[in-house]
Short mmCIF file of C-alpha atoms in Angstrom, two decimals:
data_model
loop_
_atom_site.label_atom_id
_atom_site.label_comp_id
_atom_site.label_asym_id
_atom_site.label_seq_id
_atom_site.Cartn_x
_atom_site.Cartn_y
_atom_site.Cartn_z
CA MET T 1 -0.62 22.59 59.60
CA GLU T 2 -2.68 19.64 60.47
CA LEU T 3 -4.62 17.86 57.76
CA THR T 4 -8.08 17.08 58.99
CA PHE T 5 -9.31 15.58 55.73
CA GLN T 6 -10.66 12.07 55.95
CA PHE T 7 -11.23 10.11 52.76
CA ASP T 8 -14.85 9.02 52.84
CA TRP T 9 -14.65 5.46 51.59
CA GLN T 10 -18.31 4.89 52.10
CA ALA T 11 -19.27 7.83 49.88
CA ALA T 12 -16.87 6.62 47.21
CA ILE T 13 -18.32 3.12 47.23
CA GLU T 14 -21.92 4.29 47.45
CA SER T 15 -21.46 6.53 44.42
CA ILE T 16 -20.48 3.64 42.20
CA PRO T 17 -24.00 2.46 41.23
CA TYR T 18 -24.90 6.03 40.23
CA LEU T 19 -21.75 6.37 38.19
CA LEU T 20 -22.22 2.99 36.52
CA ALA T 21 -25.57 4.23 35.23
CA GLY T 22 -23.62 6.80 33.21
CA ILE T 23 -21.33 4.28 31.55
CA PRO T 24 -23.79 3.01 28.91
CA TRP T 25 -24.22 6.62 27.74
CA THR T 26 -20.50 7.23 27.71
CA LEU T 27 -20.00 4.05 25.65
CA LEU T 28 -22.96 4.72 23.35
CA ILE T 29 -21.81 8.24 22.52
CA SER T 30 -18.14 7.35 22.09
CA PHE T 31 -18.51 4.13 20.10
CA GLY T 32 -21.57 5.33 18.17
CA GLY T 33 -19.69 8.49 17.27
CA LEU T 34 -16.50 6.58 16.47
CA ALA T 35 -18.32 4.13 14.20
CA ILE T 36 -19.83 6.96 12.19
CA GLY T 37 -16.53 8.83 12.41
CA PHE T 38 -14.75 5.83 10.91
CA VAL T 39 -17.06 5.87 7.90
CA ILE T 40 -16.57 9.64 7.58
CA GLY T 41 -12.83 9.13 7.96
CA ILE T 42 -12.66 6.54 5.19
CA VAL T 43 -14.67 8.72 2.82
CA PHE T 44 -12.84 11.98 3.54
CA GLY T 45 -9.45 10.34 3.94
CA LEU T 46 -9.76 8.84 0.47
CA LEU T 47 -11.18 12.07 -0.95
CA SER T 48 -8.18 13.92 0.40
CA ILE T 49 -5.89 11.84 -1.83
CA ASN T 50 -8.23 11.82 -4.82
CA PRO T 51 -6.67 13.09 -8.06
CA LEU T 52 -9.57 15.52 -8.54
CA ARG T 53 -8.52 18.79 -6.94
CA PRO T 54 -12.00 20.11 -5.95
CA LEU T 55 -12.69 16.88 -4.05
CA ARG T 56 -9.34 17.16 -2.31
CA TRP T 57 -10.09 20.74 -1.31
CA PHE T 58 -13.51 19.80 -0.02
CA ALA T 59 -12.04 17.03 2.13
CA THR T 60 -9.22 19.22 3.39
CA ALA T 61 -11.67 21.99 4.35
CA TYR T 62 -13.75 19.56 6.40
CA ILE T 63 -10.68 18.10 8.10
CA GLU T 64 -9.20 21.49 8.98
CA VAL T 65 -12.47 22.90 10.33
CA PHE T 66 -13.36 19.98 12.59
CA ARG T 67 -9.81 19.31 13.69
CA GLY T 68 -9.13 22.97 14.32
CA THR T 69 -12.11 23.76 16.55
CA PRO T 70 -12.78 22.37 20.05
CA VAL T 71 -15.19 19.49 20.32
CA LEU T 72 -16.94 21.36 23.14
CA VAL T 73 -17.72 24.25 20.78
CA GLN T 74 -18.86 21.77 18.17
CA VAL T 75 -21.33 20.07 20.48
CA LEU T 76 -22.66 23.41 21.79
CA PHE T 77 -23.11 24.54 18.21
CA ILE T 78 -25.03 21.38 17.34
CA PHE T 79 -27.13 21.24 20.53
CA TYR T 80 -27.97 24.94 20.97
CA GLY T 81 -27.23 26.39 17.55
CA LEU T 82 -28.66 23.97 15.02
CA PRO T 83 -32.19 23.90 16.54
CA GLN T 84 -32.50 27.57 15.52
CA VAL T 85 -32.14 26.42 11.93
CA LEU T 86 -34.03 23.16 12.20
CA GLY T 87 -36.89 24.65 14.18
CA GLY T 88 -36.91 21.87 16.77
CA PRO T 89 -34.67 20.64 19.59
CA ILE T 90 -31.94 18.07 19.08
CA ASP T 91 -31.66 15.24 21.55
CA ALA T 92 -28.52 15.67 23.69
CA VAL T 93 -27.29 12.13 23.03
CA THR T 94 -27.73 12.62 19.28
CA ALA T 95 -25.85 15.89 19.50
CA GLY T 96 -23.06 14.15 21.41
CA ILE T 97 -22.80 11.30 18.89
CA ALA T 98 -22.78 13.79 16.03
CA ALA T 99 -20.05 15.88 17.64
CA ILE T 100 -17.82 12.84 18.24
CA ALA T 101 -18.51 11.56 14.73
CA LEU T 102 -17.59 14.86 13.07
CA ASN T 103 -14.60 15.52 15.31
CA ALA T 104 -13.16 12.00 15.28
CA GLY T 105 -14.04 11.77 11.58
CA ALA T 106 -11.63 14.61 10.85
CA TYR T 107 -8.79 12.96 12.73
CA ILE T 108 -9.60 9.53 11.29
CA SER T 109 -9.51 11.04 7.78
CA GLU T 110 -5.91 11.93 8.44
CA ILE T 111 -5.22 8.47 9.85
CA VAL T 112 -6.70 6.87 6.73
CA ARG T 113 -4.79 9.19 4.41
CA GLY T 114 -1.52 8.61 6.23
CA ALA T 115 -1.94 4.83 6.30
CA VAL T 116 -2.80 4.60 2.61
CA GLN T 117 0.07 6.87 1.63
CA SER T 118 2.49 4.89 3.79
CA ILE T 119 2.07 1.76 1.65
CA ASP T 120 5.09 1.33 -0.57
CA ARG T 121 4.68 2.52 -4.16
CA GLY T 122 5.95 -0.85 -5.32
CA GLN T 123 2.76 -2.50 -4.05
CA ARG T 124 0.64 -0.46 -6.41
CA GLU T 125 3.08 -1.07 -9.27
CA ALA T 126 3.03 -4.81 -8.63
CA GLY T 127 -0.78 -4.85 -8.66
CA LEU T 128 -1.04 -2.82 -11.85
CA SER T 129 1.68 -4.80 -13.60
CA LEU T 130 -0.31 -7.99 -12.95
CA GLY T 131 -3.20 -6.49 -14.87
CA LEU T 132 -5.34 -5.53 -11.88
CA SER T 133 -7.29 -2.31 -12.42
CA GLY T 134 -6.58 0.74 -10.30
CA SER T 135 -9.52 0.05 -8.00
CA GLN T 136 -8.78 -3.68 -7.75
CA THR T 137 -5.20 -2.80 -6.83
CA PHE T 138 -6.49 -0.41 -4.21
CA TRP T 139 -9.04 -2.69 -2.57
CA PHE T 140 -7.13 -6.01 -2.76
CA VAL T 141 -3.55 -4.80 -2.31
CA ILE T 142 -3.31 -1.34 -0.72
CA TRP T 143 -6.36 -1.15 1.54
CA PRO T 144 -5.88 -4.37 3.55
CA GLN T 145 -2.32 -3.32 4.36
CA ALA T 146 -3.35 0.25 5.17
CA LEU T 147 -6.12 -1.04 7.45
CA ARG T 148 -3.59 -2.86 9.62
CA ARG T 149 -1.44 0.21 9.92
CA MET T 150 -4.50 2.20 11.03
CA ILE T 151 -5.16 0.05 14.10
CA PRO T 152 -2.73 1.72 16.55
CA PRO T 153 -3.68 5.33 15.66
CA LEU T 154 -7.38 4.38 15.60
CA GLY T 155 -7.01 2.99 19.11
CA ASN T 156 -5.43 6.24 20.12
CA GLN T 157 -8.30 8.20 18.62
CA ALA T 158 -10.86 5.97 20.35
CA ILE T 159 -9.28 6.73 23.72
CA VAL T 160 -9.27 10.47 23.01
CA SER T 161 -12.92 10.39 21.92
CA ILE T 162 -14.02 8.39 24.95
CA LYS T 163 -12.51 11.06 27.18
CA ASP T 164 -14.01 13.83 25.04
CA THR T 165 -17.51 12.60 25.86
CA SER T 166 -16.93 13.86 29.43
CA LEU T 167 -17.39 17.38 28.03
CA PHE T 168 -20.95 16.55 27.07
CA SER T 169 -22.01 16.76 30.72
CA VAL T 170 -22.55 20.45 29.84
CA ILE T 171 -25.49 19.65 27.57
CA GLY T 172 -27.01 17.37 30.17
CA VAL T 173 -26.21 13.96 28.78
CA GLY T 174 -26.34 11.54 31.71
CA GLU T 175 -22.87 10.19 31.02
CA LEU T 176 -20.21 9.38 33.57
CA VAL T 177 -19.18 12.91 34.61
CA ARG T 178 -22.73 14.19 34.68
CA GLN T 179 -23.79 11.31 36.93
CA GLY T 180 -20.91 12.18 39.23
CA GLN T 181 -21.87 15.85 39.35
CA ILE T 182 -25.44 15.01 40.25
CA TYR T 183 -24.29 12.74 43.02
CA ILE T 184 -21.84 15.31 44.38
CA ALA T 185 -24.55 17.98 44.43
CA THR T 186 -26.28 16.14 47.27
CA THR T 187 -23.33 14.61 49.11
CA PHE T 188 -20.50 17.19 48.73
CA THR T 189 -17.95 14.41 48.34
CA ALA T 190 -16.25 15.79 45.23
CA LEU T 191 -12.84 14.26 45.82
CA GLU T 192 -14.13 10.75 46.37
CA VAL T 193 -16.59 10.79 43.50
CA TYR T 194 -14.31 12.40 40.91
CA LEU T 195 -11.66 9.87 41.86
CA MET T 196 -14.18 7.12 41.16
CA VAL T 197 -15.13 8.80 37.88
CA ALA T 198 -11.47 8.93 36.87
CA LEU T 199 -11.00 5.26 37.80
CA LEU T 200 -14.00 4.24 35.72
CA TYR T 201 -12.60 6.08 32.68
CA LEU T 202 -9.35 4.25 33.28
CA VAL T 203 -11.16 0.91 33.36
CA ILE T 204 -12.69 1.67 29.96
CA THR T 205 -9.53 2.98 28.32
CA LEU T 206 -7.25 0.32 29.77
CA SER T 207 -9.60 -2.43 28.56
CA LEU T 208 -9.45 -0.92 25.10
CA SER T 209 -5.65 -0.66 25.21
CA PHE T 210 -5.47 -4.27 26.26
CA LEU T 211 -7.69 -5.46 23.41
CA LEU T 212 -5.69 -3.42 20.91
CA ARG T 213 -2.42 -4.86 22.12
CA LEU T 214 -3.87 -8.34 21.84
CA TYR T 215 -4.94 -7.62 18.27
CA GLU T 216 -1.57 -6.15 17.33
CA ARG T 217 0.25 -9.18 18.65
CA ARG T 218 -1.98 -11.41 16.55
CA GLY T 219 -1.31 -9.22 13.49
CA ALA T 220 2.43 -9.45 14.06
CA ALA T 221 2.19 -13.24 13.98
CA SER T 222 0.67 -13.14 10.51
CA GLY T 223 3.73 -11.42 9.17
CA VAL T 224 2.63 -7.87 8.35
CA MET S 1 15.02 -17.60 -30.40
CA SER S 2 14.42 -14.86 -32.90
CA ASP S 3 12.36 -16.07 -35.78
CA ASP S 4 12.67 -13.98 -38.92
CA THR S 5 9.20 -14.76 -40.19
CA SER S 6 7.36 -13.60 -37.07
CA ASN S 7 6.38 -10.06 -36.25
CA PRO S 8 8.08 -8.31 -33.35
CA ILE S 9 6.14 -8.59 -30.11
CA VAL S 10 7.36 -5.31 -28.63
CA VAL S 11 8.08 -2.22 -30.69
CA MET S 12 9.23 1.13 -29.34
CA GLU S 13 9.20 3.95 -31.89
CA ARG S 14 11.15 7.11 -31.15
CA VAL S 15 10.07 7.05 -27.50
CA ASN S 16 10.88 10.21 -25.58
CA LYS S 17 10.36 10.71 -21.91
CA TYR S 18 11.00 13.58 -19.54
CA PHE S 19 11.07 13.83 -15.77
CA GLY S 20 10.37 17.56 -15.59
CA SER S 21 13.17 19.11 -17.60
CA LEU S 22 15.27 15.96 -17.48
CA HIS S 23 15.22 14.10 -20.80
CA VAL S 24 15.39 10.50 -19.56
CA LEU S 25 14.63 8.63 -22.78
CA GLN S 26 15.75 10.08 -26.09
CA ASP S 27 14.43 8.72 -29.37
CA VAL S 28 14.47 5.13 -28.21
CA ASP S 29 13.79 2.67 -31.02
CA LEU S 30 13.57 -0.97 -30.09
CA SER S 31 12.05 -4.01 -31.65
CA VAL S 32 11.84 -7.28 -29.77
CA ASP S 33 11.11 -10.61 -31.44
CA PRO S 34 9.06 -13.31 -29.75
CA GLY S 35 11.35 -15.53 -27.71
CA GLU S 36 14.15 -13.01 -27.72
CA VAL S 37 16.11 -12.41 -24.51
CA ILE S 38 17.53 -8.93 -24.23
CA VAL S 39 19.71 -7.61 -21.43
CA ILE S 40 19.83 -3.90 -20.87
CA ILE S 41 22.92 -2.49 -19.20
CA GLY S 42 23.97 0.99 -18.27
CA ALA S 43 25.00 3.16 -15.35
CA SER S 44 22.46 4.09 -12.70
CA GLY S 45 20.32 6.96 -13.93
CA SER S 46 20.94 6.05 -17.58
CA GLY S 47 17.25 5.33 -18.14
CA LYS S 48 17.43 1.54 -18.38
CA SER S 49 14.73 0.87 -15.75
CA THR S 50 12.61 3.69 -17.12
CA LEU S 51 12.74 2.08 -20.54
CA ILE S 52 11.21 -1.22 -19.45
CA ARG S 53 8.76 0.54 -17.12
CA CYS S 54 7.40 2.41 -20.15
CA ILE S 55 6.61 -0.87 -21.87
CA ASN S 56 3.93 -1.84 -19.34
CA GLY S 57 2.84 1.72 -18.73
CA LEU S 58 4.20 2.15 -15.20
CA GLU S 59 5.83 5.28 -16.61
CA PRO S 60 4.03 7.51 -19.08
CA PHE S 61 6.09 8.90 -21.95
CA GLN S 62 5.78 12.12 -23.88
CA GLY S 63 6.75 11.26 -27.45
CA GLY S 64 6.67 8.30 -29.81
CA ALA S 65 4.68 5.10 -29.39
CA ILE S 66 4.98 1.64 -27.88
CA GLU S 67 3.27 -1.38 -29.29
CA VAL S 68 3.00 -4.72 -27.53
CA ASP S 69 1.36 -7.50 -29.48
CA ASP S 70 -0.67 -4.98 -31.54
CA HIS S 71 -1.81 -2.99 -28.49
CA ARG S 72 -0.61 0.56 -28.93
CA LEU S 73 0.38 3.01 -26.20
CA VAL S 74 0.63 6.67 -27.12
CA PRO S 75 2.12 9.62 -25.20
CA ASP S 76 0.87 10.94 -21.88
CA GLY S 77 -0.96 7.86 -20.73
CA GLY S 78 -3.06 7.58 -23.88
CA GLY S 79 -4.51 4.23 -24.93
CA ARG S 80 -6.05 3.17 -21.64
CA SER S 81 -7.71 0.01 -22.92
CA ALA S 82 -4.46 -0.94 -24.66
CA LEU S 83 -2.67 -0.35 -21.37
CA GLN S 84 -4.94 -2.80 -19.56
CA ALA S 85 -4.48 -5.38 -22.31
CA ILE S 86 -0.72 -4.94 -22.27
CA ARG S 87 -0.48 -5.35 -18.52
CA THR S 88 -2.28 -8.67 -18.63
CA GLU S 89 0.21 -9.90 -21.25
CA VAL S 90 3.41 -8.44 -19.83
CA GLY S 91 4.77 -9.66 -16.53
CA MET S 92 7.16 -7.68 -14.41
CA VAL S 93 9.64 -8.65 -11.73
CA PHE S 94 10.93 -5.89 -9.47
CA GLN S 95 14.21 -5.31 -7.70
CA GLN S 96 12.39 -5.20 -4.34
CA PHE S 97 10.13 -8.20 -5.17
CA ASN S 98 7.00 -6.23 -4.19
CA LEU S 99 5.17 -9.29 -2.95
CA PHE S 100 1.90 -8.59 -1.15
CA PRO S 101 2.91 -8.99 2.52
CA HIS S 102 -0.64 -9.50 3.81
CA ARG S 103 -1.26 -12.50 1.56
CA LYS S 104 0.24 -15.93 1.79
CA VAL S 105 2.54 -17.05 -1.02
CA LEU S 106 -0.25 -18.99 -2.72
CA ASP S 107 -2.67 -16.06 -2.46
CA ASN S 108 -0.07 -13.74 -3.95
CA ILE S 109 -0.03 -15.93 -7.02
CA THR S 110 -3.77 -16.59 -7.38
CA LEU S 111 -4.97 -12.98 -6.96
CA ALA S 112 -4.54 -11.72 -10.52
CA PRO S 113 -5.66 -14.88 -12.38
CA VAL S 114 -8.87 -14.93 -10.32
CA LYS S 115 -9.62 -11.19 -10.46
CA VAL S 116 -8.35 -10.38 -13.95
CA ARG S 117 -8.67 -13.61 -15.91
CA GLY S 118 -11.76 -14.74 -14.05
CA TRP S 119 -10.36 -18.16 -13.28
CA SER S 120 -11.99 -20.28 -10.60
CA TRP S 121 -10.14 -20.43 -7.33
CA GLU S 122 -9.48 -24.16 -7.89
CA ARG S 123 -7.93 -23.61 -11.28
CA ALA S 124 -5.82 -20.67 -10.06
CA THR S 125 -4.63 -22.67 -7.04
CA GLU S 126 -3.70 -25.67 -9.12
CA ASN S 127 -1.78 -23.45 -11.50
CA ALA S 128 -0.06 -21.66 -8.61
CA GLN S 129 1.06 -24.97 -7.10
CA ARG S 130 2.51 -26.03 -10.42
CA LEU S 131 4.37 -22.73 -10.76
CA LEU S 132 5.74 -22.93 -7.23
CA GLU S 133 7.05 -26.37 -8.08
CA ARG S 134 8.62 -24.99 -11.20
CA VAL S 135 10.50 -22.29 -9.26
CA GLY S 136 11.46 -24.86 -6.63
CA ILE S 137 9.49 -23.71 -3.57
CA ALA S 138 6.34 -25.81 -3.59
CA ASP S 139 6.66 -26.31 0.17
CA GLN S 140 6.36 -22.59 0.96
CA ALA S 141 2.83 -22.04 -0.39
CA ASP S 142 1.23 -21.41 3.00
CA LYS S 143 3.86 -19.03 4.34
CA TYR S 144 3.78 -15.26 4.33
CA PRO S 145 6.39 -13.52 2.15
CA SER S 146 8.23 -12.15 5.21
CA GLN S 147 8.94 -15.72 6.30
CA LEU S 148 10.93 -16.43 3.13
CA SER S 149 14.49 -15.57 2.15
CA GLY S 150 15.10 -12.90 -0.48
CA GLY S 151 15.85 -15.47 -3.15
CA GLN S 152 12.67 -17.38 -2.35
CA GLN S 153 10.65 -14.17 -2.39
CA GLN S 154 11.96 -13.25 -5.81
CA ARG S 155 11.10 -16.72 -7.09
CA VAL S 156 7.56 -16.29 -5.76
CA ALA S 157 7.43 -12.94 -7.57
CA ILE S 158 8.43 -14.65 -10.81
CA ALA S 159 5.79 -17.34 -10.25
CA ARG S 160 3.21 -14.63 -9.53
CA SER S 161 3.97 -12.98 -12.87
CA LEU S 162 3.96 -16.27 -14.76
CA ALA S 163 0.52 -17.09 -13.34
CA MET S 164 -0.95 -14.55 -15.75
CA GLU S 165 0.61 -16.50 -18.62
CA PRO S 166 2.42 -13.46 -19.97
CA ARG S 167 3.90 -13.30 -23.45
CA VAL S 168 6.68 -10.96 -22.34
CA MET S 169 8.53 -10.72 -19.04
CA LEU S 170 10.26 -7.57 -17.81
CA PHE S 171 12.92 -7.90 -15.14
CA ASP S 172 14.03 -4.72 -13.36
CA GLU S 173 17.33 -5.58 -11.67
CA PRO S 174 15.87 -8.81 -10.26
CA THR S 175 18.99 -9.81 -8.32
CA SER S 176 20.29 -6.43 -7.15
CA ALA S 177 18.59 -6.59 -3.75
CA LEU S 178 19.68 -10.16 -3.04
CA ASP S 179 22.47 -11.49 -0.87
CA PRO S 180 25.17 -12.94 -3.12
CA GLU S 181 24.43 -16.54 -2.19
CA MET S 182 20.83 -16.19 -3.39
CA ILE S 183 21.51 -14.67 -6.78
CA GLY S 184 22.18 -18.05 -8.36
CA GLU S 185 18.81 -19.59 -7.52
CA VAL S 186 16.96 -16.66 -9.13
CA LEU S 187 19.16 -16.64 -12.22
CA ASP S 188 18.56 -20.39 -12.57
CA VAL S 189 14.83 -19.80 -12.79
CA MET S 190 15.33 -17.03 -15.34
CA ARG S 191 17.70 -19.19 -17.38
CA GLU S 192 15.09 -21.94 -17.46
CA LEU S 193 12.44 -19.46 -18.53
CA ALA S 194 14.63 -18.19 -21.36
CA ARG S 195 15.27 -21.73 -22.53
CA GLU S 196 11.54 -22.38 -22.70
CA GLY S 197 11.23 -19.52 -25.15
CA MET S 198 9.92 -16.66 -23.00
CA THR S 199 10.46 -13.19 -24.42
CA MET S 200 12.48 -11.35 -21.79
CA LEU S 201 13.83 -7.86 -21.26
CA VAL S 202 16.24 -7.90 -18.36
CA VAL S 203 17.85 -4.89 -16.73
CA THR S 204 20.80 -6.38 -14.91
CA HIS S 205 24.42 -6.13 -13.88
CA GLU S 206 24.90 -9.91 -14.11
CA MET S 207 27.31 -10.05 -17.04
CA GLY S 208 27.77 -13.82 -16.81
CA PHE S 209 24.01 -14.35 -17.10
CA ALA S 210 23.87 -11.88 -19.99
CA ARG S 211 26.60 -13.66 -21.91
CA GLU S 212 25.13 -17.07 -21.38
CA VAL S 213 21.43 -16.43 -21.90
CA ALA S 214 20.84 -13.22 -23.84
CA HIS S 215 20.49 -12.97 -27.59
CA ARG S 216 21.12 -9.26 -27.53
CA ALA S 217 22.73 -6.78 -25.17
CA ILE S 218 21.76 -3.13 -25.18
CA TYR S 219 23.87 -0.43 -23.61
CA ILE S 220 22.05 2.75 -22.59
CA HIS S 221 23.70 6.04 -21.78
CA GLY S 222 21.94 9.33 -21.09
CA GLY S 223 18.59 7.92 -22.15
CA ARG S 224 19.85 6.75 -25.53
CA ILE S 225 20.61 3.30 -26.85
CA VAL S 226 24.25 3.86 -27.79
CA GLU S 227 25.24 0.31 -28.60
CA GLN S 228 23.61 -3.06 -29.11
CA GLY S 229 24.46 -6.46 -30.48
CA ARG S 230 25.33 -10.00 -29.48
CA PRO S 231 26.37 -9.93 -25.81
CA GLU S 232 29.87 -11.23 -26.54
CA ALA S 233 30.34 -8.56 -29.20
CA VAL S 234 29.14 -5.76 -26.94
CA PHE S 235 31.08 -6.96 -23.91
CA ASP S 236 34.33 -8.05 -25.56
CA ASN S 237 34.60 -5.59 -28.37
CA PRO S 238 32.53 -2.50 -27.60
CA GLN S 239 32.57 0.09 -30.37
CA ASN S 240 31.34 3.09 -28.45
CA GLU S 241 33.80 4.68 -26.04
CA ARG S 242 31.10 5.17 -23.41
CA THR S 243 30.33 1.46 -23.52
CA GLN S 244 34.04 0.75 -23.17
CA ALA S 245 34.31 3.05 -20.16
CA PHE S 246 31.23 1.55 -18.51
CA LEU S 247 32.31 -2.03 -19.08
CA SER S 248 35.83 -1.42 -17.80
CA ARG S 249 34.31 -0.03 -14.59
CA VAL S 250 31.84 -2.89 -14.20
CA LEU S 251 34.18 -5.73 -15.13
CA LYS S 252 37.06 -4.52 -13.01
CA HIS S 253 35.40 -5.87 -9.88
#
């Protein structure tokens, strides 16, 4: 069999400006969602290790629901479902940010919980035995150490969430994949354009990996 | 130095503690005079660490009472304000040092005086420098704990406790995690502290230190104080057969 396919370099290169227009949306939704998700993760992660059982249950329920359902279903629910309740449409970008926030928030809660629980018991005992209160011990002794341990898994989560935003092409957000689809609809150069889309995701995620590695190396130098 | 006219600074009255169904402290009565140095010996699992951890409330207990300098702890974590007061007056040194790894040596020492005592940063720093000099590592103030040897870390931990100007110091096997060549430098600091009149309760296996420094040795078995007295009396002429058995095992090597 003879392969007649010719890679259309020109189409690939010409698609780039269209695709680049999607990147701000991809970044806005992922980092906007992650920022909110981090706040959610701190709150629910700490609730999930709170001594009060009802609070723990509440946090665990949230985590299980949003970790156990697909982010695509979550965003469809928010974008198409919630307007029925609210009586008005929800902006697609807002829906995307909310979906990332809630989904990443569930995973980040577990990251926060795991990091806090991984700090040696002796640290807490040392803080308390010096006369620090429970909350002083937490915020001055436990939390700064936990925060450093969160960096690698948070980086992981950021990469996952960035890629998850590609699903939001289905609700019409003009992010990277959606821009590609629109371009392909007129040029029929799917292979070239999706390859470019994939490369652009790689540029984003590799940059992030690089920054994280830089940060970790700096942290290692300070002895923790 | 025990002083007969002064009131005891630590009193344990019929303290009982359970870990689940395990009775780890049984009717422990103990009275410690200001300036007294007590070593607590016993096999692992005998309850010796648990005993001193009850004094600063790191372990709750289920029966009896503990009084430190007129602050009274009652069973099951009762007496929360007393607990806070006791912890500011009682220092503790741990087997694993438990220094704060994210803070430099100096910041390990200044944290509690600034946050708990409300000292200015300048005052706390000055005090910390003086303490580091006292434990012989003034030149390590700007390092992180992980950059120090075990012996140096334990000396920082002692300085960190002393920074709160405690009236009582608890030592929970302070040299057990150290390489042999570093034990001496930590014991030297403790010896010095004892000589200056600090009230100390020391859980240790260092019999030489106990003999030389302690006013009283306490042997614990099965959560009970089964024998106590002058260290030389307890070590050389133990009355209880369990103490005899324990000492013959410990002193053999």
